[in-house]
Amino acid sequence: MKQFLKCSAAILAVAAPAVAFAQSTGSDDFDSIIVTGAVVNQGVGGVKIPDSPKAKVVLGQEIIQAQRPGQSVNEIINLVPGVSFTNNDPWGSSGGSFTIRGFSSDRISQTFDGIPLNDSGNYAIYTNQQVDAELIENVNVNLGSTDVDSPTAAAVGGTVNIKTLEPSDDYGVLASVSYGNIVADGAGDRPYFRMFGVVNTGDLTGHGTKAWISASRIRNDAAFANYGKVSKQQYNAKIWQDIGSNGDFISVAAHYNQNRNNFGGSPFRASAFTGDKSDRFYDIAGGYPCKVSQTSTPNACGTDFERRFNPSNTGNVRANSKFTLAERLTLSVDGAYQWVKANGGGTTSANETFFTDSTGFRGTGNYGGSFYFGRDLNGDGVLGRVTLLQPSQTNTRRWVGIANLAYEITDGQRVRLSYSYDRARHRQTGYAGFLDQGGTPFDVFPINDPVLDAAGNALQKRDRKSIAELNQIAGEYRGQFFEDKLSVLIGGRLPFFKRELNQYCFTTSSGGFVNCVPEDQQAAYIATHPYSFNETTGRATGSALPQARKLKYDKFLPNVGATFKITPEISIAGSYAKNLSVPSTDALYNAFIFPVDSDSAYRAPETSDSFDASLRYTSSKVQAAVTGWYSKYKNRLVTAYDIDGNGTDTNLGPVKKYGVDANISYSPIKEITAYLFGSYIKSEIQNDAVTGSCAATSDIALAGLCYVQDGVAYLRTSGKRERSAPKYLFGGRLQGNLGDFTLGVQAKKTSSRYLNDINGEIQSVTLTDGTSKMIFPGAKFGAYTVVDLDLRYSLASVGMEKGAIQLNVSNLFDKYYVGSFSGGLDTLASSSSAFVNFGSPRAISASLIIGF
């Protein structure tokens, strides 16, 4: 194991003069000017602070390998200032909630060897589908801005780039096996098992042709409920060809990840969370095992939230390359093809009858969120209702390309031109599928064999297709002056975003509700459900026809910065970036209720101006930085998701955010490393938001959080914090290396967070008649601290030079807290959409690692 890590570290050391831990190959190569003529910053204790105008933190293998094998990379970067991640289980297999500087994951660009991983429709990041940590060379967290060639439609909150290992020059095998369990009062037996292996071929030809191939498998039980499992398998491969002696290369890599897991986290709404640990481990309400009703009246079997499946098949093929065209001219080309087949959602009580309404229309389809099949589905001879699976299915095919042409004017000055292309075909459907007698789906992908109506139509609850396309040109100049003390960046990008939207259902409201009518019945439906729009009131009635729309967004986005070395160790840096976030496809489809040329149909993009200023100290023993930042937003877009993953966007108008990030890693002697980090985050909504009503008896009105002025109802959002954004984060890690032993202790404290943007809290109020009443205008989830422990023992002294035994304990003191949660602009704590997930309980795992 030690030899494997030494080999990986050697690769990094050789590559470092040409790498500044950026995103694409072109950004990596172009950033090399920052360290030209200087001692390469290797970091301290696995934490590196690049000497870049932008605020960045890089985690290397030393800190990555100390974390639990199989853990999500997003949990690992929880040690970076400004980053907050709440894991839905201890193992990294069930997803979680992710923010940087208070920005949710749909405003953060996460990339894999420079290739974007965010969903092309809603920009979400799926943290349980990330690459195995053993294959990661480093993770670069860019706080608050992107590189000029980044192909992103939404990143205003920063970027996370995962860089995988270059294949080794020497043959080698690394394998590990892990077993773990949750060790908390009342947990019972909830085992975790993982296997991983990677083979490095070494130089196959004597001319720099090398590769690695890996596979892993994870299985674990649900973290809290008595029902549910996670089964995950992943395969990766990478082949590398060196070209010449200038660092040129071609690399082709592939990744495939398959998840089969149930939803889970807790049975509670926000209003029901009491903090009582005895509530944490529970049996599902519907009982298990159970039997589906054979009558025309469904029972609860198979309908529990925990019995919902969240399957995914995701993969990509990536290519990275660099070519020296002339002495000072280089070309880099990166590309990828990605595919996704995934769904989320639960069951429905489907109608075997036809749909009828007061207009006289009679037909099959999905109306008001309910299926009507017009035939006997369970064979009982009675047309009643039957429980069916009805997830929201997504299929994506995506092409990405990034090309950079860089010219070195002098030894200290360089320019580059960049072109980025990103095209995603995003197909969203909602077929129904049958359950077996025990309430389990016959196929977790109903799209494979959908339920048909009497006429043979495959009915759906949603049916739409979008093409998200980006063409972006960018340019950048970087130069060094005054004996390399001053480094200057001047750049900008001009993205051209295009959204082609095809809605095949009838839109019935601005909330995204649709009626999906089979094609052979649409003429009759249109005749009985006419659509109209009142230009004076801006209100639409009836059902808007299935239709297609094209929307375009473009804006020049400058990106400038500078660093100045006061001494070889001390430097100051500053940067400015303008960012753009295009509305998600959910928000754009919701506008289909309005005529295409009306003001009501337009959805404005979010724009921001972001500033960073840093003071840094770097040496062989110390890495330290303090960064102050300020961001001002126009049309701040925030998204709330319901339990089925459907999104609703809110425009909060202007929002100001500012804060401070700080971190220091210190290694006084090689046996000891200490690392401390912290962040303060201020979020301030500038205006009150318009709402539908402010009823005097509502919880929001009783809390004084809404008012009516000139006949318009407003929510008191002005001066409030954005939901989910913690006010402060701080923590640290202490690591000791004692002979064959390495012991690490790390802790992270996260402050309280609000459920909604009006910052409501559960409280008691006195009514006008003198009585008291509990109201739920929101919730404030308390601060929490989590401590983790890791212990690693090298087996070199017993004859296994490359072997190790590793022990990981997460949440050592078994802190009970709310982890991730859903929320919205004015979500009530008692709302069915205000569901919470418990924070991961205490868990322990042991891993045996061998290699040769």
PDB file of N, CA, C and O in Angstrom, residues 474-518:
ATOM      1  N   ALA A 474     -14.276  31.748 -24.927  1.00  0.00           N
ATOM      2  CA  ALA A 474     -13.643  32.407 -23.789  1.00  0.00           C
ATOM      3  C   ALA A 474     -12.214  32.762 -24.146  1.00  0.00           C
ATOM      4  O   ALA A 474     -11.600  32.180 -25.053  1.00  0.00           O
ATOM      5  N   GLY A 475     -11.692  33.726 -23.440  1.00  0.00           N
ATOM      6  CA  GLY A 475     -10.302  34.124 -23.602  1.00  0.00           C
ATOM      7  C   GLY A 475      -9.718  34.506 -22.267  1.00  0.00           C
ATOM      8  O   GLY A 475     -10.426  34.943 -21.349  1.00  0.00           O
ATOM      9  N   GLU A 476      -8.402  34.328 -22.118  1.00  0.00           N
ATOM     10  CA  GLU A 476      -7.765  34.629 -20.845  1.00  0.00           C
ATOM     11  C   GLU A 476      -6.300  34.992 -21.066  1.00  0.00           C
ATOM     12  O   GLU A 476      -5.609  34.419 -21.918  1.00  0.00           O
ATOM     13  N   TYR A 477      -5.863  35.967 -20.294  1.00  0.00           N
ATOM     14  CA  TYR A 477      -4.454  36.356 -20.278  1.00  0.00           C
ATOM     15  C   TYR A 477      -3.937  36.212 -18.849  1.00  0.00           C
ATOM     16  O   TYR A 477      -4.605  36.631 -17.890  1.00  0.00           O
ATOM     17  N   ARG A 478      -2.765  35.620 -18.712  1.00  0.00           N
ATOM     18  CA  ARG A 478      -2.113  35.539 -17.410  1.00  0.00           C
ATOM     19  C   ARG A 478      -0.661  35.963 -17.584  1.00  0.00           C
ATOM     20  O   ARG A 478       0.015  35.549 -18.526  1.00  0.00           O
ATOM     21  N   GLY A 479      -0.207  36.782 -16.654  1.00  0.00           N
ATOM     22  CA  GLY A 479       1.163  37.257 -16.743  1.00  0.00           C
ATOM     23  C   GLY A 479       1.780  37.457 -15.381  1.00  0.00           C
ATOM     24  O   GLY A 479       1.077  37.623 -14.374  1.00  0.00           O
ATOM     25  N   GLN A 480       3.128  37.430 -15.354  1.00  0.00           N
ATOM     26  CA  GLN A 480       3.866  37.648 -14.123  1.00  0.00           C
ATOM     27  C   GLN A 480       4.821  38.816 -14.316  1.00  0.00           C
ATOM     28  O   GLN A 480       5.467  38.951 -15.368  1.00  0.00           O
ATOM     29  N   PHE A 481       4.900  39.651 -13.288  1.00  0.00           N
ATOM     30  CA  PHE A 481       5.685  40.869 -13.372  1.00  0.00           C
ATOM     31  C   PHE A 481       6.469  41.064 -12.082  1.00  0.00           C
ATOM     32  O   PHE A 481       6.219  40.398 -11.070  1.00  0.00           O
ATOM     33  N   PHE A 482       7.405  42.032 -12.112  1.00  0.00           N
ATOM     34  CA  PHE A 482       8.196  42.399 -10.941  1.00  0.00           C
ATOM     35  C   PHE A 482       8.870  41.174 -10.329  1.00  0.00           C
ATOM     36  O   PHE A 482       8.650  40.826  -9.164  1.00  0.00           O
ATOM     37  N   GLU A 483       9.673  40.526 -11.172  1.00  0.00           N
ATOM     38  CA  GLU A 483      10.414  39.336 -10.753  1.00  0.00           C
ATOM     39  C   GLU A 483       9.476  38.251 -10.225  1.00  0.00           C
ATOM     40  O   GLU A 483       9.739  37.594  -9.223  1.00  0.00           O
ATOM     41  N   ASP A 484       8.372  38.096 -10.919  1.00  0.00           N
ATOM     42  CA  ASP A 484       7.376  37.054 -10.647  1.00  0.00           C
ATOM     43  C   ASP A 484       6.619  37.245  -9.335  1.00  0.00           C
ATOM     44  O   ASP A 484       5.938  36.335  -8.867  1.00  0.00           O
ATOM     45  N   LYS A 485       6.716  38.429  -8.764  1.00  0.00           N
ATOM     46  CA  LYS A 485       5.970  38.674  -7.535  1.00  0.00           C
ATOM     47  C   LYS A 485       4.491  38.928  -7.814  1.00  0.00           C
ATOM     48  O   LYS A 485       3.634  38.577  -6.985  1.00  0.00           O
ATOM     49  N   LEU A 486       4.194  39.534  -8.932  1.00  0.00           N
ATOM     50  CA  LEU A 486       2.816  39.871  -9.284  1.00  0.00           C
ATOM     51  C   LEU A 486       2.331  38.967 -10.411  1.00  0.00           C
ATOM     52  O   LEU A 486       2.963  38.873 -11.459  1.00  0.00           O
ATOM     53  N   SER A 487       1.223  38.299 -10.180  1.00  0.00           N
ATOM     54  CA  SER A 487       0.561  37.487 -11.209  1.00  0.00           C
ATOM     55  C   SER A 487      -0.806  38.082 -11.489  1.00  0.00           C
ATOM     56  O   SER A 487      -1.567  38.379 -10.560  1.00  0.00           O
ATOM     57  N   VAL A 488      -1.115  38.267 -12.762  1.00  0.00           N
ATOM     58  CA  VAL A 488      -2.355  38.933 -13.171  1.00  0.00           C
ATOM     59  C   VAL A 488      -3.169  38.014 -14.072  1.00  0.00           C
ATOM     60  O   VAL A 488      -2.614  37.335 -14.952  1.00  0.00           O
ATOM     61  N   LEU A 489      -4.446  37.996 -13.840  1.00  0.00           N
ATOM     62  CA  LEU A 489      -5.394  37.249 -14.678  1.00  0.00           C
ATOM     63  C   LEU A 489      -6.417  38.222 -15.237  1.00  0.00           C
ATOM     64  O   LEU A 489      -7.033  38.983 -14.484  1.00  0.00           O
ATOM     65  N   ILE A 490      -6.613  38.197 -16.552  1.00  0.00           N
ATOM     66  CA  ILE A 490      -7.660  38.989 -17.197  1.00  0.00           C
ATOM     67  C   ILE A 490      -8.358  38.073 -18.194  1.00  0.00           C
ATOM     68  O   ILE A 490      -7.729  37.583 -19.135  1.00  0.00           O
ATOM     69  N   GLY A 491      -9.620  37.808 -17.978  1.00  0.00           N
ATOM     70  CA  GLY A 491     -10.320  36.897 -18.874  1.00  0.00           C
ATOM     71  C   GLY A 491     -11.810  37.136 -18.881  1.00  0.00           C
ATOM     72  O   GLY A 491     -12.337  38.012 -18.191  1.00  0.00           O
ATOM     73  N   GLY A 492     -12.470  36.343 -19.673  1.00  0.00           N
ATOM     74  CA  GLY A 492     -13.924  36.423 -19.749  1.00  0.00           C
ATOM     75  C   GLY A 492     -14.465  35.314 -20.616  1.00  0.00           C
ATOM     76  O   GLY A 492     -13.743  34.721 -21.424  1.00  0.00           O
ATOM     77  N   ARG A 493     -15.721  35.018 -20.406  1.00  0.00           N
ATOM     78  CA  ARG A 493     -16.378  34.011 -21.237  1.00  0.00           C
ATOM     79  C   ARG A 493     -17.710  34.540 -21.732  1.00  0.00           C
ATOM     80  O   ARG A 493     -18.356  35.372 -21.085  1.00  0.00           O
ATOM     81  N   LEU A 494     -18.113  34.055 -22.875  1.00  0.00           N
ATOM     82  CA  LEU A 494     -19.375  34.452 -23.480  1.00  0.00           C
ATOM     83  C   LEU A 494     -20.161  33.189 -23.804  1.00  0.00           C
ATOM     84  O   LEU A 494     -19.946  32.552 -24.831  1.00  0.00           O
ATOM     85  N   PRO A 495     -21.054  32.791 -22.898  1.00  0.00           N
ATOM     86  CA  PRO A 495     -21.850  31.584 -23.135  1.00  0.00           C
ATOM     87  C   PRO A 495     -23.110  31.897 -23.934  1.00  0.00           C
ATOM     88  O   PRO A 495     -23.735  32.945 -23.763  1.00  0.00           O
ATOM     89  N   PHE A 496     -23.479  30.978 -24.791  1.00  0.00           N
ATOM     90  CA  PHE A 496     -24.740  31.042 -25.529  1.00  0.00           C
ATOM     91  C   PHE A 496     -25.534  29.787 -25.153  1.00  0.00           C
ATOM     92  O   PHE A 496     -25.246  28.687 -25.632  1.00  0.00           O
ATOM     93  N   PHE A 497     -26.491  29.974 -24.258  1.00  0.00           N
ATOM     94  CA  PHE A 497     -27.326  28.868 -23.811  1.00  0.00           C
ATOM     95  C   PHE A 497     -28.604  28.819 -24.641  1.00  0.00           C
ATOM     96  O   PHE A 497     -29.233  29.849 -24.894  1.00  0.00           O
ATOM     97  N   LYS A 498     -29.000  27.611 -25.000  1.00  0.00           N
ATOM     98  CA  LYS A 498     -30.260  27.419 -25.717  1.00  0.00           C
ATOM     99  C   LYS A 498     -31.015  26.276 -25.069  1.00  0.00           C
ATOM    100  O   LYS A 498     -30.452  25.213 -24.790  1.00  0.00           O
ATOM    101  N   ARG A 499     -32.287  26.503 -24.813  1.00  0.00           N
ATOM    102  CA  ARG A 499     -33.149  25.472 -24.256  1.00  0.00           C
ATOM    103  C   ARG A 499     -34.271  25.185 -25.237  1.00  0.00           C
ATOM    104  O   ARG A 499     -35.069  26.072 -25.561  1.00  0.00           O
ATOM    105  N   GLU A 500     -34.325  23.969 -25.739  1.00  0.00           N
ATOM    106  CA  GLU A 500     -35.429  23.520 -26.593  1.00  0.00           C
ATOM    107  C   GLU A 500     -36.322  22.637 -25.733  1.00  0.00           C
ATOM    108  O   GLU A 500     -35.913  21.570 -25.292  1.00  0.00           O
ATOM    109  N   LEU A 501     -37.536  23.091 -25.491  1.00  0.00           N
ATOM    110  CA  LEU A 501     -38.442  22.429 -24.566  1.00  0.00           C
ATOM    111  C   LEU A 501     -39.653  21.884 -25.308  1.00  0.00           C
ATOM    112  O   LEU A 501     -40.304  22.616 -26.074  1.00  0.00           O
ATOM    113  N   ASN A 502     -39.966  20.627 -25.076  1.00  0.00           N
ATOM    114  CA  ASN A 502     -41.127  19.982 -25.683  1.00  0.00           C
ATOM    115  C   ASN A 502     -41.992  19.398 -24.573  1.00  0.00           C
ATOM    116  O   ASN A 502     -41.587  18.454 -23.890  1.00  0.00           O
ATOM    117  N   GLN A 503     -43.175  19.987 -24.393  1.00  0.00           N
ATOM    118  CA  GLN A 503     -44.133  19.515 -23.404  1.00  0.00           C
ATOM    119  C   GLN A 503     -45.236  18.766 -24.131  1.00  0.00           C
ATOM    120  O   GLN A 503     -45.976  19.341 -24.930  1.00  0.00           O
ATOM    121  N   TYR A 504     -45.362  17.452 -23.883  1.00  0.00           N
ATOM    122  CA  TYR A 504     -46.334  16.635 -24.595  1.00  0.00           C
ATOM    123  C   TYR A 504     -47.639  16.470 -23.829  1.00  0.00           C
ATOM    124  O   TYR A 504     -48.568  15.841 -24.335  1.00  0.00           O
ATOM    125  N   CYS A 505     -47.709  17.022 -22.601  1.00  0.00           N
ATOM    126  CA  CYS A 505     -48.940  17.010 -21.821  1.00  0.00           C
ATOM    127  C   CYS A 505     -49.566  18.406 -21.820  1.00  0.00           C
ATOM    128  O   CYS A 505     -48.944  19.375 -22.253  1.00  0.00           O
ATOM    129  N   PHE A 506     -50.783  18.514 -21.292  1.00  0.00           N
ATOM    130  CA  PHE A 506     -51.481  19.785 -21.182  1.00  0.00           C
ATOM    131  C   PHE A 506     -51.113  20.436 -19.856  1.00  0.00           C
ATOM    132  O   PHE A 506     -51.238  19.803 -18.799  1.00  0.00           O
ATOM    133  N   THR A 507     -50.673  21.686 -19.879  1.00  0.00           N
ATOM    134  CA  THR A 507     -50.303  22.399 -18.663  1.00  0.00           C
ATOM    135  C   THR A 507     -51.532  23.066 -18.074  1.00  0.00           C
ATOM    136  O   THR A 507     -52.251  23.790 -18.768  1.00  0.00           O
ATOM    137  N   THR A 508     -51.768  22.850 -16.775  1.00  0.00           N
ATOM    138  CA  THR A 508     -53.001  23.351 -16.152  1.00  0.00           C
ATOM    139  C   THR A 508     -52.761  24.416 -15.084  1.00  0.00           C
ATOM    140  O   THR A 508     -53.727  24.993 -14.578  1.00  0.00           O
ATOM    141  N   SER A 509     -51.489  24.676 -14.710  1.00  0.00           N
ATOM    142  CA  SER A 509     -51.216  25.720 -13.725  1.00  0.00           C
ATOM    143  C   SER A 509     -49.764  26.123 -13.808  1.00  0.00           C
ATOM    144  O   SER A 509     -48.928  25.418 -14.403  1.00  0.00           O
ATOM    145  N   SER A 510     -49.441  27.271 -13.167  1.00  0.00           N
ATOM    146  CA  SER A 510     -48.059  27.748 -13.137  1.00  0.00           C
ATOM    147  C   SER A 510     -47.223  26.970 -12.128  1.00  0.00           C
ATOM    148  O   SER A 510     -46.017  27.185 -12.027  1.00  0.00           O
ATOM    149  N   GLY A 511     -47.857  26.084 -11.383  1.00  0.00           N
ATOM    150  CA  GLY A 511     -47.140  25.227 -10.441  1.00  0.00           C
ATOM    151  C   GLY A 511     -46.604  23.971 -11.081  1.00  0.00           C
ATOM    152  O   GLY A 511     -46.057  23.114 -10.394  1.00  0.00           O
ATOM    153  N   GLY A 512     -46.776  23.849 -12.397  1.00  0.00           N
ATOM    154  CA  GLY A 512     -46.251  22.706 -13.115  1.00  0.00           C
ATOM    155  C   GLY A 512     -47.201  21.531 -13.214  1.00  0.00           C
ATOM    156  O   GLY A 512     -46.818  20.466 -13.704  1.00  0.00           O
ATOM    157  N   PHE A 513     -48.454  21.688 -12.770  1.00  0.00           N
ATOM    158  CA  PHE A 513     -49.414  20.590 -12.866  1.00  0.00           C
ATOM    159  C   PHE A 513     -49.822  20.381 -14.322  1.00  0.00           C
ATOM    160  O   PHE A 513     -50.023  21.339 -15.074  1.00  0.00           O
ATOM    161  N   VAL A 514     -49.933  19.105 -14.689  1.00  0.00           N
ATOM    162  CA  VAL A 514     -50.272  18.773 -16.067  1.00  0.00           C
ATOM    163  C   VAL A 514     -51.317  17.671 -16.098  1.00  0.00           C
ATOM    164  O   VAL A 514     -51.460  16.895 -15.144  1.00  0.00           O
ATOM    165  N   ASN A 515     -52.047  17.598 -17.213  1.00  0.00           N
ATOM    166  CA  ASN A 515     -52.893  16.466 -17.547  1.00  0.00           C
ATOM    167  C   ASN A 515     -52.304  15.816 -18.780  1.00  0.00           C
ATOM    168  O   ASN A 515     -52.111  16.482 -19.812  1.00  0.00           O
ATOM    169  N   CYS A 516     -52.005  14.525 -18.673  1.00  0.00           N
ATOM    170  CA  CYS A 516     -51.386  13.804 -19.784  1.00  0.00           C
ATOM    171  C   CYS A 516     -52.449  12.945 -20.466  1.00  0.00           C
ATOM    172  O   CYS A 516     -52.939  11.964 -19.886  1.00  0.00           O
ATOM    173  N   VAL A 517     -52.798  13.322 -21.678  1.00  0.00           N
ATOM    174  CA  VAL A 517     -53.900  12.724 -22.418  1.00  0.00           C
ATOM    175  C   VAL A 517     -53.337  11.919 -23.583  1.00  0.00           C
ATOM    176  O   VAL A 517     -52.512  12.438 -24.346  1.00  0.00           O
ATOM    177  N   PRO A 518     -53.739  10.657 -23.755  1.00  0.00           N
ATOM    178  CA  PRO A 518     -53.283   9.891 -24.911  1.00  0.00           C
ATOM    179  C   PRO A 518     -53.613  10.613 -26.221  1.00  0.00           C
ATOM    180  O   PRO A 518     -54.621  11.316 -26.321  1.00  0.00           O
TER     181      PRO A 518
END
